[in-house]
Amino acid sequence: MTDLYTRARAAADYLAAQTLHRPRLGIILGSGLGDFAESVEDAVAVPYASIPHFPQSTVEGHSGRMVLGTVAGVPVAVMQGRVHAYEGYPMDEVTFPARVLGLLGVTSLVVTNAAGGIRADFAPGSIVGISDHINLTGTNAALGANEPRFSVAEGAGLRFFDMTTAYTPALLHLAKKEAATQGWTMQTGVYLAVLGPSYETPAEIRAFRVLGADLVGMSTVHEVIVARHMGMRVLGLSLVTNAAAGVTSENINHLEVMEIGAQAGARFGALLKALVPQIAAT
Ligand code: CYT
């Protein structure tokens, strides 16, 4: 099989041939947040199945297509659906789309997800800005031989790379400011990633709280790690879909997780739409 870089290059070249837009901003839409892709203008939607080497999700509610177009006049590449490690995909497949976005020219990545709220004041429906993460998935996205050609910025593509400001403080600041402009307060928190697919136990959630986690989910950290390897700027946004296990007396149900996404979708879309030109301008 051809190497990862060559496969990602082929996928990126295929995507570039589908559109005249040259997006420098990428957006990965998490569970229940896929509707934002409908607001992309002058769009071409490319099913993951038609992109060379692109992995396809097996989870219901994660339709898989890459939407290339503009938001508020800014060229964007929007991923509607992602694959997760719990589906059994190895790391180089889980992170393949993020690699492809980088090779397509994306230098700023907005990564979104549905998360459980560990903090009691993160009510379902809250949109929380990710300030940092804890990777408890037991693996690392950058595992394997280093590939310096995966670099979008001077000095990136290193074997060992800094994660001190993995979530670009300036972008988080923009997001908080825009939320305030739109009349609500965006709280920030630390996202802890588990492998899944089982939701966490109450004992795990108590442990994660002690470790400093505010949110829990099964995605995002892998994409953020490769984005940082490549030198992209990152904004992470979590939609809290449920209180994490044991935080309230409720059980956790995937359908409810998807439903909260649909309800918060409008506020999420308005935020993202306003943020796109601001991110592009920084
Ligand atoms: N919720 C969620 N854990 C949760 O409680 N969406 C992911 C992981």
CSV table of C-alpha atoms and ligand atoms in Angstrom, one decimal:
chain,number,residue,atom,x,y,z
A,1,MET,CA,0.0,0.0,0.0
A,2,THR,CA,1.2,3.5,-0.7
A,3,ASP,CA,2.3,5.6,2.3
A,4,LEU,CA,0.1,7.8,4.3
A,5,TYR,CA,1.4,11.0,2.8
A,6,THR,CA,0.9,9.8,-0.7
A,7,ARG,CA,-2.7,8.7,0.1
A,8,ALA,CA,-3.5,12.0,1.8
A,9,ARG,CA,-2.0,13.9,-1.2
A,10,ALA,CA,-4.2,11.9,-3.6
A,11,ALA,CA,-7.3,12.7,-1.5
A,12,ALA,CA,-6.4,16.4,-1.3
A,13,ASP,CA,-5.7,16.6,-5.0
A,14,TYR,CA,-9.1,14.9,-5.7
A,15,LEU,CA,-10.9,17.5,-3.5
A,16,ALA,CA,-9.1,20.4,-5.0
A,17,ALA,CA,-10.2,19.3,-8.5
A,18,GLN,CA,-13.9,19.4,-7.4
A,19,THR,CA,-13.9,23.2,-6.6
A,20,LEU,CA,-12.4,26.5,-7.5
A,21,HIS,CA,-12.4,27.5,-3.8
A,22,ARG,CA,-9.1,27.2,-2.0
A,23,PRO,CA,-10.1,26.9,1.7
A,24,ARG,CA,-7.7,27.9,4.4
A,25,LEU,CA,-10.3,27.2,7.1
A,26,GLY,CA,-11.6,23.8,7.9
A,27,ILE,CA,-14.5,22.8,10.1
A,28,ILE,CA,-15.2,19.3,11.5
A,29,LEU,CA,-18.8,19.0,12.5
A,30,GLY,CA,-19.5,16.7,15.4
A,31,SER,CA,-22.5,14.5,16.3
A,32,GLY,CA,-25.8,16.3,15.8
A,33,LEU,CA,-24.0,19.4,14.5
A,34,GLY,CA,-24.0,18.4,10.8
A,35,ASP,CA,-26.8,20.9,9.8
A,36,PHE,CA,-24.3,23.7,9.6
A,37,ALA,CA,-23.1,22.2,6.3
A,38,GLU,CA,-26.4,23.2,4.8
A,39,SER,CA,-25.5,26.9,5.3
A,40,VAL,CA,-22.4,26.7,3.1
A,41,GLU,CA,-22.9,28.7,-0.1
A,42,ASP,CA,-21.7,28.0,-3.6
A,43,ALA,CA,-21.2,24.5,-2.3
A,44,VAL,CA,-20.1,21.3,-3.8
A,45,ALA,CA,-20.7,18.3,-1.5
A,46,VAL,CA,-18.3,15.4,-2.0
A,47,PRO,CA,-19.3,12.1,-0.4
A,48,TYR,CA,-16.5,10.5,1.6
A,49,ALA,CA,-17.1,7.4,-0.4
A,50,SER,CA,-15.9,9.1,-3.6
A,51,ILE,CA,-12.7,10.6,-2.1
A,52,PRO,CA,-9.7,8.3,-2.6
A,53,HIS,CA,-8.6,6.5,0.6
A,54,PHE,CA,-11.1,8.4,2.8
A,55,PRO,CA,-12.5,6.5,5.8
A,56,GLN,CA,-16.3,6.2,6.1
A,57,SER,CA,-18.3,6.4,9.3
A,58,THR,CA,-20.4,3.4,10.4
A,59,VAL,CA,-22.4,5.4,13.0
A,60,GLU,CA,-26.0,6.6,12.4
A,61,GLY,CA,-26.4,10.3,12.5
A,62,HIS,CA,-22.9,10.9,11.1
A,63,SER,CA,-23.5,11.4,7.4
A,64,GLY,CA,-20.2,11.5,5.6
A,65,ARG,CA,-19.4,14.3,3.1
A,66,MET,CA,-17.0,17.1,2.5
A,67,VAL,CA,-18.7,20.3,1.7
A,68,LEU,CA,-16.5,22.8,-0.1
A,69,GLY,CA,-17.9,26.3,-0.5
A,70,THR,CA,-18.1,29.7,1.2
A,71,VAL,CA,-19.4,31.0,4.6
A,72,ALA,CA,-19.8,34.7,4.8
A,73,GLY,CA,-17.7,34.9,1.6
A,74,VAL,CA,-14.8,32.9,3.1
A,75,PRO,CA,-13.8,29.6,1.4
A,76,VAL,CA,-14.2,26.7,3.8
A,77,ALA,CA,-13.9,22.9,3.8
A,78,VAL,CA,-16.6,21.5,6.1
A,79,MET,CA,-16.6,17.9,7.2
A,80,GLN,CA,-20.1,16.6,7.8
A,81,GLY,CA,-19.3,13.5,9.9
A,82,ARG,CA,-16.1,11.9,11.0
A,83,VAL,CA,-14.9,8.5,11.8
A,84,HIS,CA,-14.1,7.6,15.4
A,85,ALA,CA,-11.5,5.3,16.9
A,86,TYR,CA,-14.2,3.2,18.6
A,87,GLU,CA,-15.4,2.1,15.2
A,88,GLY,CA,-12.1,0.2,15.1
A,89,TYR,CA,-10.2,2.5,12.7
A,90,PRO,CA,-6.5,2.7,13.3
A,91,MET,CA,-5.1,6.2,14.1
A,92,ASP,CA,-3.8,6.9,10.6
A,93,GLU,CA,-7.4,6.5,9.3
A,94,VAL,CA,-9.1,8.5,12.1
A,95,THR,CA,-6.8,11.4,11.4
A,96,PHE,CA,-6.6,11.0,7.7
A,97,PRO,CA,-9.3,13.7,7.1
A,98,ALA,CA,-7.4,16.2,9.2
A,99,ARG,CA,-4.2,15.4,7.3
A,100,VAL,CA,-6.1,15.9,4.0
A,101,LEU,CA,-7.5,19.3,5.1
A,102,GLY,CA,-3.9,20.4,5.8
A,103,LEU,CA,-2.7,19.3,2.4
A,104,LEU,CA,-5.7,21.1,0.9
A,105,GLY,CA,-4.3,24.3,2.3
A,106,VAL,CA,-6.2,24.6,5.6
A,107,THR,CA,-4.3,26.5,8.3
A,108,SER,CA,-7.0,27.0,10.8
A,109,LEU,CA,-9.2,24.2,12.0
A,110,VAL,CA,-12.5,24.4,13.9
A,111,VAL,CA,-13.1,21.1,15.6
A,112,THR,CA,-16.5,20.5,17.1
A,113,ASN,CA,-18.1,17.6,19.1
A,114,ALA,CA,-20.9,16.4,21.3
A,115,ALA,CA,-19.7,16.0,24.8
A,116,GLY,CA,-20.9,15.0,28.2
A,117,GLY,CA,-20.7,17.7,30.8
A,118,ILE,CA,-18.7,16.8,33.9
A,119,ARG,CA,-19.1,20.2,35.5
A,120,ALA,CA,-22.6,20.5,36.9
A,121,ASP,CA,-23.0,24.0,35.5
A,122,PHE,CA,-22.6,22.8,31.9
A,123,ALA,CA,-26.2,22.1,31.2
A,124,PRO,CA,-27.3,20.1,28.1
A,125,GLY,CA,-27.4,22.6,25.2
A,126,SER,CA,-24.4,24.6,26.4
A,127,ILE,CA,-21.7,25.4,23.8
A,128,VAL,CA,-18.4,25.3,25.6
A,129,GLY,CA,-15.0,26.5,24.3
A,130,ILE,CA,-12.3,24.0,24.7
A,131,SER,CA,-9.2,25.4,26.5
A,132,ASP,CA,-7.1,22.2,26.7
A,133,HIS,CA,-7.5,18.5,26.6
A,134,ILE,CA,-6.6,15.3,28.4
A,135,ASN,CA,-6.0,12.3,26.1
A,136,LEU,CA,-7.0,9.1,27.9
A,137,THR,CA,-7.7,7.1,24.7
A,138,GLY,CA,-4.6,5.1,25.3
A,139,THR,CA,-3.1,6.0,21.9
A,140,ASN,CA,-1.7,9.0,20.0
A,141,ALA,CA,-2.7,10.3,16.7
A,142,ALA,CA,0.9,11.0,15.6
A,143,LEU,CA,2.0,7.4,16.3
A,144,GLY,CA,4.3,6.0,13.6
A,145,ALA,CA,7.1,7.3,11.5
A,146,ASN,CA,7.3,11.1,11.5
A,147,GLU,CA,6.3,12.6,8.2
A,148,PRO,CA,7.7,16.2,7.9
A,149,ARG,CA,5.8,16.8,4.6
A,150,PHE,CA,2.7,17.0,6.8
A,151,SER,CA,3.3,20.7,7.6
A,152,VAL,CA,1.4,23.8,6.9
A,153,ALA,CA,3.6,26.2,8.8
A,154,GLU,CA,7.2,27.1,9.2
A,155,GLY,CA,8.8,24.8,11.9
A,156,ALA,CA,6.0,22.3,11.9
A,157,GLY,CA,6.0,18.6,11.1
A,158,LEU,CA,8.4,17.7,13.9
A,159,ARG,CA,8.8,14.3,15.6
A,160,PHE,CA,8.2,16.0,19.0
A,161,PHE,CA,5.8,19.0,18.9
A,162,ASP,CA,4.5,21.4,21.4
A,163,MET,CA,1.0,21.1,22.8
A,164,THR,CA,1.3,24.0,25.3
A,165,THR,CA,-1.2,26.1,23.3
A,166,ALA,CA,-2.9,23.4,21.3
A,167,TYR,CA,-6.1,25.3,21.4
A,168,THR,CA,-5.1,28.7,19.9
A,169,PRO,CA,-5.8,31.2,22.7
A,170,ALA,CA,-6.6,34.0,20.2
A,171,LEU,CA,-9.3,31.9,18.5
A,172,LEU,CA,-10.9,30.9,21.8
A,173,HIS,CA,-10.9,34.6,22.7
A,174,LEU,CA,-12.7,35.4,19.4
A,175,ALA,CA,-15.3,32.8,20.1
A,176,LYS,CA,-16.0,34.0,23.6
A,177,LYS,CA,-16.2,37.6,22.3
A,178,GLU,CA,-18.6,36.6,19.5
A,179,ALA,CA,-20.8,34.6,21.9
A,180,ALA,CA,-21.1,37.7,24.1
A,181,THR,CA,-22.0,39.8,21.1
A,182,GLN,CA,-24.8,37.3,20.4
A,183,GLY,CA,-26.0,37.6,23.9
A,184,TRP,CA,-24.7,34.6,25.8
A,185,THR,CA,-21.7,33.7,27.9
A,186,MET,CA,-19.4,31.0,26.5
A,187,GLN,CA,-17.8,29.0,29.3
A,188,THR,CA,-14.5,27.2,28.7
A,189,GLY,CA,-13.3,23.8,29.8
A,190,VAL,CA,-10.9,21.0,29.5
A,191,TYR,CA,-12.0,18.1,27.2
A,192,LEU,CA,-11.1,14.6,28.2
A,193,ALA,CA,-11.2,12.0,25.5
A,194,VAL,CA,-11.9,8.3,26.1
A,195,LEU,CA,-11.9,5.6,23.4
A,196,GLY,CA,-15.6,4.6,23.8
A,197,PRO,CA,-18.0,3.4,22.5
A,198,SER,CA,-19.4,2.7,26.0
A,199,TYR,CA,-20.3,5.9,27.8
A,200,GLU,CA,-18.3,6.4,31.0
A,201,THR,CA,-19.2,5.0,34.4
A,202,PRO,CA,-20.0,7.3,37.3
A,203,ALA,CA,-16.7,6.3,39.0
A,204,GLU,CA,-14.8,7.2,35.8
A,205,ILE,CA,-16.5,10.6,35.7
A,206,ARG,CA,-15.6,11.2,39.4
A,207,ALA,CA,-12.0,10.3,38.6
A,208,PHE,CA,-11.9,12.5,35.5
A,209,ARG,CA,-13.2,15.5,37.6
A,210,VAL,CA,-10.3,15.0,40.0
A,211,LEU,CA,-8.0,15.0,37.0
A,212,GLY,CA,-9.2,18.4,35.9
A,213,ALA,CA,-11.6,17.5,33.2
A,214,ASP,CA,-14.8,19.5,32.5
A,215,LEU,CA,-16.1,17.7,29.4
A,216,VAL,CA,-15.9,14.1,28.2
A,217,GLY,CA,-16.2,12.7,24.7
A,218,MET,CA,-14.8,10.3,22.2
A,219,SER,CA,-13.3,12.4,19.4
A,220,THR,CA,-11.4,15.7,18.8
A,221,VAL,CA,-8.1,15.0,20.5
A,222,HIS,CA,-6.7,13.0,17.7
A,223,GLU,CA,-7.6,15.6,15.1
A,224,VAL,CA,-6.2,18.3,17.3
A,225,ILE,CA,-2.9,16.4,17.8
A,226,VAL,CA,-2.4,16.0,14.0
A,227,ALA,CA,-3.5,19.6,13.4
A,228,ARG,CA,-0.8,20.8,15.8
A,229,HIS,CA,1.7,18.4,14.3
A,230,MET,CA,1.0,20.1,11.0
A,231,GLY,CA,1.1,23.6,12.5
A,232,MET,CA,-2.6,24.5,12.2
A,233,ARG,CA,-4.3,26.9,14.5
A,234,VAL,CA,-7.2,25.2,16.3
A,235,LEU,CA,-10.5,26.2,17.8
A,236,GLY,CA,-12.4,23.5,19.7
A,237,LEU,CA,-16.1,23.8,20.5
A,238,SER,CA,-18.1,21.3,22.5
A,239,LEU,CA,-21.9,21.0,22.5
A,240,VAL,CA,-22.8,19.6,25.9
A,241,THR,CA,-25.5,17.1,25.0
A,242,ASN,CA,-25.9,15.5,28.4
A,243,ALA,CA,-24.7,15.5,32.0
A,244,ALA,CA,-21.9,12.9,32.2
A,245,ALA,CA,-22.7,9.7,34.0
A,246,GLY,CA,-23.5,10.1,37.7
A,247,VAL,CA,-23.6,14.0,37.5
A,248,THR,CA,-27.4,13.7,37.5
A,249,SER,CA,-29.7,10.7,38.0
A,250,GLU,CA,-30.4,10.5,34.2
A,251,ASN,CA,-29.1,7.7,32.1
A,252,ILE,CA,-27.3,8.5,28.8
A,253,ASN,CA,-29.0,7.8,25.5
A,254,HIS,CA,-27.5,8.3,22.1
A,255,LEU,CA,-30.8,9.5,20.6
A,256,GLU,CA,-31.0,12.3,23.3
A,257,VAL,CA,-27.5,13.2,22.5
A,258,MET,CA,-28.5,13.7,18.8
A,259,GLU,CA,-31.7,15.6,19.8
A,260,ILE,CA,-29.8,18.2,21.9
A,261,GLY,CA,-27.6,18.8,18.9
A,262,ALA,CA,-30.6,19.5,16.7
A,263,GLN,CA,-32.0,22.0,19.3
A,264,ALA,CA,-28.8,23.9,19.8
A,265,GLY,CA,-28.0,23.8,16.1
A,266,ALA,CA,-29.3,27.3,15.4
A,267,ARG,CA,-27.2,29.0,18.1
A,268,PHE,CA,-24.2,26.9,17.1
A,269,GLY,CA,-24.7,27.8,13.4
A,270,ALA,CA,-25.1,31.5,14.2
A,271,LEU,CA,-21.9,31.5,16.2
A,272,LEU,CA,-19.9,29.6,13.6
A,273,LYS,CA,-21.1,31.8,10.8
A,274,ALA,CA,-20.0,34.9,12.5
A,275,LEU,CA,-16.7,33.4,13.6
A,276,VAL,CA,-15.6,32.2,10.1
A,277,PRO,CA,-14.7,35.7,8.7
A,278,GLN,CA,-13.1,36.7,12.0
A,279,ILE,CA,-10.9,33.6,12.1
A,280,ALA,CA,-10.0,34.1,8.5
A,281,ALA,CA,-9.0,37.7,9.2
A,282,THR,CA,-6.5,36.8,12.0
B,1,CYT,N1,-21.6,12.1,26.3
B,1,CYT,C1,-21.1,12.2,25.1
B,1,CYT,N2,-19.8,10.9,27.1
B,1,CYT,C2,-21.0,11.5,27.3
B,1,CYT,O1,-21.5,11.4,28.4
B,1,CYT,N3,-21.7,12.8,24.1
B,1,CYT,C3,-19.8,11.6,24.8
B,1,CYT,C4,-19.2,10.9,25.9
